[in-house]
mmCIF file of C-alpha atoms and ligand atoms in Angstrom:
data_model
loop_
_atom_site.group_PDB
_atom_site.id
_atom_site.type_symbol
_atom_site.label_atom_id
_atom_site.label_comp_id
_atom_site.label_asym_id
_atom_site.label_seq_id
_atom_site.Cartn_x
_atom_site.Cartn_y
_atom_site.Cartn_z
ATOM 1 C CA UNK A 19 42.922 -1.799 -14.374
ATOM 2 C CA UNK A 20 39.726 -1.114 -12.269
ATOM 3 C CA UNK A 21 36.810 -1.188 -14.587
ATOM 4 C CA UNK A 22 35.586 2.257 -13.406
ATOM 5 C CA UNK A 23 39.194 3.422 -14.314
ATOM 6 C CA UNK A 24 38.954 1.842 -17.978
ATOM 7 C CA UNK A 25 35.567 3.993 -18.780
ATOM 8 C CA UNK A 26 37.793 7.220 -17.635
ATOM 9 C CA UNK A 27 40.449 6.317 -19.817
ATOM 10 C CA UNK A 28 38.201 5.419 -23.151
ATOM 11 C CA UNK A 29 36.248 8.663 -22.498
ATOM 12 C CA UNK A 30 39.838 10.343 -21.493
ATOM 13 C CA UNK A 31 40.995 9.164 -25.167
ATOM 14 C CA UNK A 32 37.761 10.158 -26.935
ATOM 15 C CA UNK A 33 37.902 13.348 -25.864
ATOM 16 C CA UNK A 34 41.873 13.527 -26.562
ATOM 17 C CA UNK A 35 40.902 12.414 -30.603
ATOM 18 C CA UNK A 36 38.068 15.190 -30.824
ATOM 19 C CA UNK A 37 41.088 17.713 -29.459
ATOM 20 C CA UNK A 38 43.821 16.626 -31.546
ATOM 21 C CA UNK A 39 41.775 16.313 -34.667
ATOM 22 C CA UNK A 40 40.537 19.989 -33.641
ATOM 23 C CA UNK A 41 44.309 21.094 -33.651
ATOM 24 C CA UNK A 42 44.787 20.667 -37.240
ATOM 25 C CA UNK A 43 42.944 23.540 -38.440
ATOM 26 C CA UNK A 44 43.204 26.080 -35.547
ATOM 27 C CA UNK A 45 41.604 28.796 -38.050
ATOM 28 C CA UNK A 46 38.199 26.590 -37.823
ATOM 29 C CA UNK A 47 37.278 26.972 -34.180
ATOM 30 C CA UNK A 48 35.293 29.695 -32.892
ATOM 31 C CA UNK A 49 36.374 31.162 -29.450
ATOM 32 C CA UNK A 50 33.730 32.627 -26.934
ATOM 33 C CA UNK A 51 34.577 34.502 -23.971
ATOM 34 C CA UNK A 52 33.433 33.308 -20.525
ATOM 35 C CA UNK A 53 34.516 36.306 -18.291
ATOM 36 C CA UNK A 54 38.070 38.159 -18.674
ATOM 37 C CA UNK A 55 40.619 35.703 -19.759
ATOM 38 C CA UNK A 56 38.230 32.482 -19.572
ATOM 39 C CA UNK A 57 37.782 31.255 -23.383
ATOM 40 C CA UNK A 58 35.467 28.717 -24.463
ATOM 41 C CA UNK A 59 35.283 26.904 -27.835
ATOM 42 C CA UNK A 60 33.358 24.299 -29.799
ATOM 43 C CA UNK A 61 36.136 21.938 -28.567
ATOM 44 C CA UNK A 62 35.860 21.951 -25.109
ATOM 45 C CA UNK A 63 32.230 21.665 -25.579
ATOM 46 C CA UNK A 64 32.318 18.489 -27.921
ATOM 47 C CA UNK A 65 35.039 17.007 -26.055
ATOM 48 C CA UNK A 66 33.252 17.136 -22.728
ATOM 49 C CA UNK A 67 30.033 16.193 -24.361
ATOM 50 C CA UNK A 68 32.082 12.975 -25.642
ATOM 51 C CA UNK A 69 33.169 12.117 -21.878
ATOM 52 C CA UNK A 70 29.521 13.304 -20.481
ATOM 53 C CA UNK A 71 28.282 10.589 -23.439
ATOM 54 C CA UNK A 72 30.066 7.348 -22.175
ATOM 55 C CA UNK A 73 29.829 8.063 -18.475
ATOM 56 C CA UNK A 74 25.748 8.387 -18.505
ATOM 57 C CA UNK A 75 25.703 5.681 -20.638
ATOM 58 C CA UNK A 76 27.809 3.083 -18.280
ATOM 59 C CA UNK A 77 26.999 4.972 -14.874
ATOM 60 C CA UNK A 78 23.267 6.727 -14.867
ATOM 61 C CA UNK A 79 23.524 6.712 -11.422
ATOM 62 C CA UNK A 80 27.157 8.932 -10.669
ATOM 63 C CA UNK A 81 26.748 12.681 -10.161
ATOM 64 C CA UNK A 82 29.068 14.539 -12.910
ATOM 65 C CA UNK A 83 31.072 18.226 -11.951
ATOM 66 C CA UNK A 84 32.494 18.905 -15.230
ATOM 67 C CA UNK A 85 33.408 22.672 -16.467
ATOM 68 C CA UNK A 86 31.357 23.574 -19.369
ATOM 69 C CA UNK A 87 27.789 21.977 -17.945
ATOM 70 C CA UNK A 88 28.100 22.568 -14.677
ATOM 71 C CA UNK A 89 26.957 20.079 -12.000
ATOM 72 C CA UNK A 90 24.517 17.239 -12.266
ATOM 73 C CA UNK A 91 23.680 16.068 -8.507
ATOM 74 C CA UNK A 92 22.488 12.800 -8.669
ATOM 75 C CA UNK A 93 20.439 12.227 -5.311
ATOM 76 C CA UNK A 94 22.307 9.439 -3.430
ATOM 77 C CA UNK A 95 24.775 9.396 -5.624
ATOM 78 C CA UNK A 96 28.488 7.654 -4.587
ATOM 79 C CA UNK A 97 30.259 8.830 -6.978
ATOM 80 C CA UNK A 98 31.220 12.005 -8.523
ATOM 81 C CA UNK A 99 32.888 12.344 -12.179
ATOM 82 C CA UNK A 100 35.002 15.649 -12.018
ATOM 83 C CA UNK A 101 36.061 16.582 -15.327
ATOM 84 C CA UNK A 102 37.791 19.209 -16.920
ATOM 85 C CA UNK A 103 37.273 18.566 -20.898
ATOM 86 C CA UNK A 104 40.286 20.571 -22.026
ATOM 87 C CA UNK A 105 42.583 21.931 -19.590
ATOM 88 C CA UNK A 106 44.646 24.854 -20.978
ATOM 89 C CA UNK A 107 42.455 26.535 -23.610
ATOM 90 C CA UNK A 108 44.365 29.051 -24.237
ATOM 91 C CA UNK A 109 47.193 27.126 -24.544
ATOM 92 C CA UNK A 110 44.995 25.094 -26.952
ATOM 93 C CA UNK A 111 43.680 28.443 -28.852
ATOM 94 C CA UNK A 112 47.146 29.531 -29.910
ATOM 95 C CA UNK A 113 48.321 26.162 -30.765
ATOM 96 C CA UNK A 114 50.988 25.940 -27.703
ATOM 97 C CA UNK A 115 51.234 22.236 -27.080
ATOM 98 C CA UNK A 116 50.456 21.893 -23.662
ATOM 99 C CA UNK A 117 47.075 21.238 -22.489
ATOM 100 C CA UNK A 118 45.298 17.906 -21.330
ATOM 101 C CA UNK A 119 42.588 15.980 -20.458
ATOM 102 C CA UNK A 120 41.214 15.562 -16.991
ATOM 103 C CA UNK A 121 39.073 13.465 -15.022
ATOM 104 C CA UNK A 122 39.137 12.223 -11.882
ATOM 105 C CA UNK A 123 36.318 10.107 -9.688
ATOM 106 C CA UNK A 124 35.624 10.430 -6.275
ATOM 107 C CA UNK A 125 33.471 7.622 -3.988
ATOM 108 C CA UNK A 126 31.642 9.460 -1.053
ATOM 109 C CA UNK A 127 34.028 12.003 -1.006
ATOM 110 C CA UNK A 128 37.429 10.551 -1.740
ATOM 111 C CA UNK A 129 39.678 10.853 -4.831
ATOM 112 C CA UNK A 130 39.191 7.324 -5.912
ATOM 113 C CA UNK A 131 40.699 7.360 -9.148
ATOM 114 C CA UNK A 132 42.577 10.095 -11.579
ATOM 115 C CA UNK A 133 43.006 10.284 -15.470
ATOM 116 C CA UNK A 134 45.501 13.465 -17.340
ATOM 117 C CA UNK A 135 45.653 12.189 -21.077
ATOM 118 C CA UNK A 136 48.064 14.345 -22.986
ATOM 119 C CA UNK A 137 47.408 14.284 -26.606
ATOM 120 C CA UNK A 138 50.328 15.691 -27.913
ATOM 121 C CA UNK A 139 52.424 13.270 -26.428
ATOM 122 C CA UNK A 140 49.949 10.541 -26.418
ATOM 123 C CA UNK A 141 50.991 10.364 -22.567
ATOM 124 C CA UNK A 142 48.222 8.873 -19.925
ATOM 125 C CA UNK A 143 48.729 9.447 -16.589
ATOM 126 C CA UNK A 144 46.248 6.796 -14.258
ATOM 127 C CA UNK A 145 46.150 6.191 -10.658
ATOM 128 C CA UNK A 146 43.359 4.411 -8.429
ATOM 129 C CA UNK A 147 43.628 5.422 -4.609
ATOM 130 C CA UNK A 148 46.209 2.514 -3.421
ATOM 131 C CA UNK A 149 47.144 1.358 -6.546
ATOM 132 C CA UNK A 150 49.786 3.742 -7.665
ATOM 133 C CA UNK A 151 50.298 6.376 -10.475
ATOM 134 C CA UNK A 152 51.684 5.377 -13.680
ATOM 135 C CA UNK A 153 52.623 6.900 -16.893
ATOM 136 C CA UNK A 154 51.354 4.980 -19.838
ATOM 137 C CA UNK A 155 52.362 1.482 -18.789
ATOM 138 C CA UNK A 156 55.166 2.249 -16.212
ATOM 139 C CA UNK A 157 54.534 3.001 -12.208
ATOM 140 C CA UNK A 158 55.682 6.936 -11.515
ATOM 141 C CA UNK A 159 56.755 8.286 -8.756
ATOM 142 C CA UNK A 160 57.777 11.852 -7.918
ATOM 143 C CA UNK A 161 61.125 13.360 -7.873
ATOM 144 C CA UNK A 162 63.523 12.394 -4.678
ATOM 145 C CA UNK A 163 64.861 15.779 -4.611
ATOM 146 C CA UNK A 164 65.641 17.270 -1.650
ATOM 147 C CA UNK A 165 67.339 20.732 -1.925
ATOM 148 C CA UNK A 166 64.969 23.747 -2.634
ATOM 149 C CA UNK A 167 68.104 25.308 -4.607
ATOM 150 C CA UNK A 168 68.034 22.234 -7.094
ATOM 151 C CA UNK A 169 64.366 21.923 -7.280
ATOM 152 C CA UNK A 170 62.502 22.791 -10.602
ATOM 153 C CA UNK A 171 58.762 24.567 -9.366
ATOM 154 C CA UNK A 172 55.858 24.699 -11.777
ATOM 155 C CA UNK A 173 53.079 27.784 -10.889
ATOM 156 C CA UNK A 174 50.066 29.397 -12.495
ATOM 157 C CA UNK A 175 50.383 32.807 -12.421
ATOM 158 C CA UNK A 176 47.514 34.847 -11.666
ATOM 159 C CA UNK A 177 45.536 36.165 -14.904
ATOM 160 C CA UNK A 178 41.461 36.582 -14.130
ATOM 161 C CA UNK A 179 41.201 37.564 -10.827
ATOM 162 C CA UNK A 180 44.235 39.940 -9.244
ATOM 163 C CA UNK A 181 43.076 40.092 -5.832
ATOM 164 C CA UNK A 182 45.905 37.993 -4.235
ATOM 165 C CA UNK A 183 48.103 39.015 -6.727
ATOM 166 C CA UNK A 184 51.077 41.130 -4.512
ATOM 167 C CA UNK A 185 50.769 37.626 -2.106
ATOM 168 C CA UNK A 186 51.168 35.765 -5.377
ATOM 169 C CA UNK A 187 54.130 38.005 -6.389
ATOM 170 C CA UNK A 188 56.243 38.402 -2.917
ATOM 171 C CA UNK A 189 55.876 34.321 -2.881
ATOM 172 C CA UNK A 190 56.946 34.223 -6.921
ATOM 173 C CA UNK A 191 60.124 36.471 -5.724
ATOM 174 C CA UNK A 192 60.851 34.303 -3.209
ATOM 175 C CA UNK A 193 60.971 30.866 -5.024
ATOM 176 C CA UNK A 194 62.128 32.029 -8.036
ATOM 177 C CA UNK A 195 65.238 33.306 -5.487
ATOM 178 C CA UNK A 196 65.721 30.354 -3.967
ATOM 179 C CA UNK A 197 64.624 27.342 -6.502
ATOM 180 C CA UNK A 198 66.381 25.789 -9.200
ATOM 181 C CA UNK A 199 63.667 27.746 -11.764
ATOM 182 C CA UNK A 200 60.110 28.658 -11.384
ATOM 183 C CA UNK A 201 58.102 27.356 -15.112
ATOM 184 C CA UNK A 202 54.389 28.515 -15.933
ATOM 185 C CA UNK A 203 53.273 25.877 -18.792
ATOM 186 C CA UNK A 204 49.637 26.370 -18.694
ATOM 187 C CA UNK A 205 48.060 23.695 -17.984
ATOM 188 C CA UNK A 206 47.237 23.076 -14.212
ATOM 189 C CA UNK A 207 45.701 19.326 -14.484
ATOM 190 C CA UNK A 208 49.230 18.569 -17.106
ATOM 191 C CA UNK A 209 51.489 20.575 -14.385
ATOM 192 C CA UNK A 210 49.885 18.004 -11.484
ATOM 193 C CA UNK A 211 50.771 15.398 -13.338
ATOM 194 C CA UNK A 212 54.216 16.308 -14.544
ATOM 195 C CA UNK A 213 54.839 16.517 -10.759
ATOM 196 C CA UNK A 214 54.027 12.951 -9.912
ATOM 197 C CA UNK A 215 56.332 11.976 -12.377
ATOM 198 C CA UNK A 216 59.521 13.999 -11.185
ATOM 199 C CA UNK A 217 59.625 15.915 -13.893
ATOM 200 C CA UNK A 218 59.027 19.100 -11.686
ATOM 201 C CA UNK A 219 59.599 19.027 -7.759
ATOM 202 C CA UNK A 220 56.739 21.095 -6.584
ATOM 203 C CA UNK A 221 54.097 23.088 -7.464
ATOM 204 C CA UNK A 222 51.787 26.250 -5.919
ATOM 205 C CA UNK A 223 48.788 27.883 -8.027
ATOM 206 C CA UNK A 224 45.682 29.773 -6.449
ATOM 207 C CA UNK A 225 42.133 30.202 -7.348
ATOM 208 C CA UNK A 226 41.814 26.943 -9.482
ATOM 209 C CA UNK A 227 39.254 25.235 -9.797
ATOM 210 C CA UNK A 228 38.035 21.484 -8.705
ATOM 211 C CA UNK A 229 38.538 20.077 -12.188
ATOM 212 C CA UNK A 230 42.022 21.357 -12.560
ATOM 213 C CA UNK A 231 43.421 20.119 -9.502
ATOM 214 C CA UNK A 232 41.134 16.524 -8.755
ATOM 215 C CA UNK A 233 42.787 14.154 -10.927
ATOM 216 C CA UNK A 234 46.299 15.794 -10.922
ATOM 217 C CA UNK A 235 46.334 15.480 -6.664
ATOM 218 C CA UNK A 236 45.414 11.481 -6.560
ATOM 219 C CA UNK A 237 48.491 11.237 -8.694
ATOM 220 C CA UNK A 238 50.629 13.170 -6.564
ATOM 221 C CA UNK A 239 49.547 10.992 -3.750
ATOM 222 C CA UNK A 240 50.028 7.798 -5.739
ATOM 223 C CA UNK A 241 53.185 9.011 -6.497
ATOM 224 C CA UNK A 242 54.514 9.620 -3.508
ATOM 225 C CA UNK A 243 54.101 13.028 -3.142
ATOM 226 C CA UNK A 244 52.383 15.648 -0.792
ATOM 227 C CA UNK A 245 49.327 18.031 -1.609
ATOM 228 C CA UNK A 246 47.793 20.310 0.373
ATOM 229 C CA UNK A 247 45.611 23.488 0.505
ATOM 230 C CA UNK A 248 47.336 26.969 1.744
ATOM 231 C CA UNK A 249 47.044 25.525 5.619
ATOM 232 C CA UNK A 250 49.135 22.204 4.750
ATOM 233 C CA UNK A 251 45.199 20.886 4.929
ATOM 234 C CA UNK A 252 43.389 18.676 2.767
ATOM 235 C CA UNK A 253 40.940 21.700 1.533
ATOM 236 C CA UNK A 254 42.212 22.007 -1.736
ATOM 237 C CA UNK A 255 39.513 21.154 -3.541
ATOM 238 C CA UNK A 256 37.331 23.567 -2.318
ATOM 239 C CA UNK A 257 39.482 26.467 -1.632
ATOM 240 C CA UNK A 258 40.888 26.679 -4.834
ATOM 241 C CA UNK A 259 44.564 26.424 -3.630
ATOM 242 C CA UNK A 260 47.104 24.176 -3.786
ATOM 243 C CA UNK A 261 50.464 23.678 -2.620
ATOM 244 C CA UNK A 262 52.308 20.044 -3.663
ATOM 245 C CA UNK A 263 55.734 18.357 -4.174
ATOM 246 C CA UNK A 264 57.937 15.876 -3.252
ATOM 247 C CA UNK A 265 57.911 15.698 0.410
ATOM 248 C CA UNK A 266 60.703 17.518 1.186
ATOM 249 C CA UNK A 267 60.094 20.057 -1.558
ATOM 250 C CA UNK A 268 56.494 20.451 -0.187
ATOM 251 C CA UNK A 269 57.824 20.913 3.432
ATOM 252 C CA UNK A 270 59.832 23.879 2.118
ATOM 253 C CA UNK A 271 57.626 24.857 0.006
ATOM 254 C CA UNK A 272 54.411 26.128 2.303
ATOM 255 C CA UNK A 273 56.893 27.213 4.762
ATOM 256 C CA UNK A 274 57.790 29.868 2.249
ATOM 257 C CA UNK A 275 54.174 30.624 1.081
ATOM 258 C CA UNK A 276 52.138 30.862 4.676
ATOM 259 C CA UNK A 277 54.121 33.839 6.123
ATOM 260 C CA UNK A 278 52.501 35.922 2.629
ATOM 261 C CA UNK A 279 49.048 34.326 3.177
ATOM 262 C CA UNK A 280 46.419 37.132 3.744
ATOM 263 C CA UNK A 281 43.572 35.937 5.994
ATOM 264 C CA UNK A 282 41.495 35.687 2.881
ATOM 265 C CA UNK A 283 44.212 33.894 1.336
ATOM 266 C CA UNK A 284 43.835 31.298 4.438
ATOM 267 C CA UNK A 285 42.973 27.894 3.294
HETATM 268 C C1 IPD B 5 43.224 26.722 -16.681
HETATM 269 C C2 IPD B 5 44.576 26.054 -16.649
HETATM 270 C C3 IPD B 5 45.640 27.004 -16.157
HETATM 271 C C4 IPD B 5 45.313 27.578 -14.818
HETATM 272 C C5 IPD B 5 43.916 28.200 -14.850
HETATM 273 C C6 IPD B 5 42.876 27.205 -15.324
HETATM 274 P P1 IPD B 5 41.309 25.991 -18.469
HETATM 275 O O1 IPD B 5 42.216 25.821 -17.106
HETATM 276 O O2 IPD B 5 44.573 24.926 -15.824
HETATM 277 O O3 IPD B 5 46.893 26.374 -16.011
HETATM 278 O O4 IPD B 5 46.259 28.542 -14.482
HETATM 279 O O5 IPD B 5 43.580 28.701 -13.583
HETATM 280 O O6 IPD B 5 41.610 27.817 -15.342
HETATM 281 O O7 IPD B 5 40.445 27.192 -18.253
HETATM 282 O O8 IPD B 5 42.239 26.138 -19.572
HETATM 283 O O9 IPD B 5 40.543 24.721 -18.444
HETATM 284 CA CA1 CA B 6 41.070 23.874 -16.363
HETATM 285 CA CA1 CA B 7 38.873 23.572 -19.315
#
């Protein structure tokens, strides 16, 4: 494993211990409110702390994106850390076993390499860019399905903002129509992942956010699959939306969501 990798994974775990341990005693933790719908607790905060802890130590010089501190521009920096400490707090809040861990690294630009630990499974997803995905100790790939009538879809529905949300529900109608099943777990960063190892065939979600989407899309990639922003472009990241599947899924996929794209639903 690349060495850079193996500091993602320790602080990937460390985090994962603070979060299970936190799980025992749901009654303990104190939620705050971001905006609308966007909770915050003394979990994700010590959790990302833990990862922010190990990666300054080993790497003073990478610039960090991570959710709860914001960003830390390091002037001349390579590499980025992009790190979602807990992904699925509410999930997490209500004790509804489905929320992860997520970091990924990027070198001058590029998703370089991707970490999703589960803690409830005790299931690590890795990948390093030409290197492959893998699932604990075993190489993933994602699903060889072809047929959009046999294909299982993951989504995020829309729940803080509802701008794009008659878009969002002419393209739910559709694919719920014409797929195998449509499933919302929760956990965007978990859902990515899930999708590079076949256990879903595709996946569309708007309005994320980098650190919900980084890490999961390098192990798409590694896994064979496709990802894409709303154009079948590479501007995920930064737009916020993301399209992604097996490659004919994917195909099949944006061809249903572009005719429902607003102009401000464009990329
Ligand atoms: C959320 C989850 C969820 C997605 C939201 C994200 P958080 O992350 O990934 O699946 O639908 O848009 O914000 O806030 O629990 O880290
Ligand atoms: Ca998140
Ligand atoms: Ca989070």
């Amino acid at each position: 494993m690349h060495p850079m990798l193996n500091i993602a994974v320790k602080a990937a775990r460390r985090a994962g211990q603070i979060i299970a341990r936190a799980s025992l005693d749901l009654d303990q933790i104190k939620v705050g409110v971001k905006q609308k719908s966007d909770f915050v607790t003394g979990v994700d905060e010590a959790a990302e702390a833990a990862i922010l802890d190990l990666v300054r130590e080993v790497y003073p010089t990478h610039a960090i994106l991570a959710e709860e501190t914001g960003a830390n521009t390091v002037t001349g920096a390579e590499y980025q850390w992009i790190i979602d400490p807990l992904d699925g707090t509410t999930n997490f809040i209500h004790g509804f076993p489905q929320y992860a861990v997520s970091i990924a690294i990027a070198h001058k630009g590029v998703l370089t390499h991707a970490v999703v630990f589960d803690p409830n499974r005790n299931e690590l997803f890795t990948a390093t860019r030409g290197a492959g995905a893998y699932l604990n100790d075993k190489r993933i790939r994602v699903s060889k399905r072809a047929k959009l009538e046999e294909a299982l879809i993951g989504t995020g529905f829309p729940y803080r903002s509802f701008d794009h949300a008659d878009a969002y529900l002419a393209i739910f109608k559709e694919i719920t129509r014409r797929t195998a099943g449509v499933r919302r777990p929760g956990a965007a960063s978990l859902d990515l992942a899930w999708l590079a190892c076949g256990r879903i065939d595709g996946f569309w979600e708007f309005g994320l956010s980098p650190w919900d989407m980084a890490a999961g899309a390098l192990l798409i990639q590694e896994a064979g699959g496709l990802v894409s922003d709303l154009a079948g472009e590479g501007d995920y990241l930064a737009s916020g939306n993301i399209v992604a599947g097996a490659p004919k899924i994917f195909a099949q996929l944006l061809q249903i969501i572009q005719p429902h794209c607003t102009p401000s639903l464009a990329r």
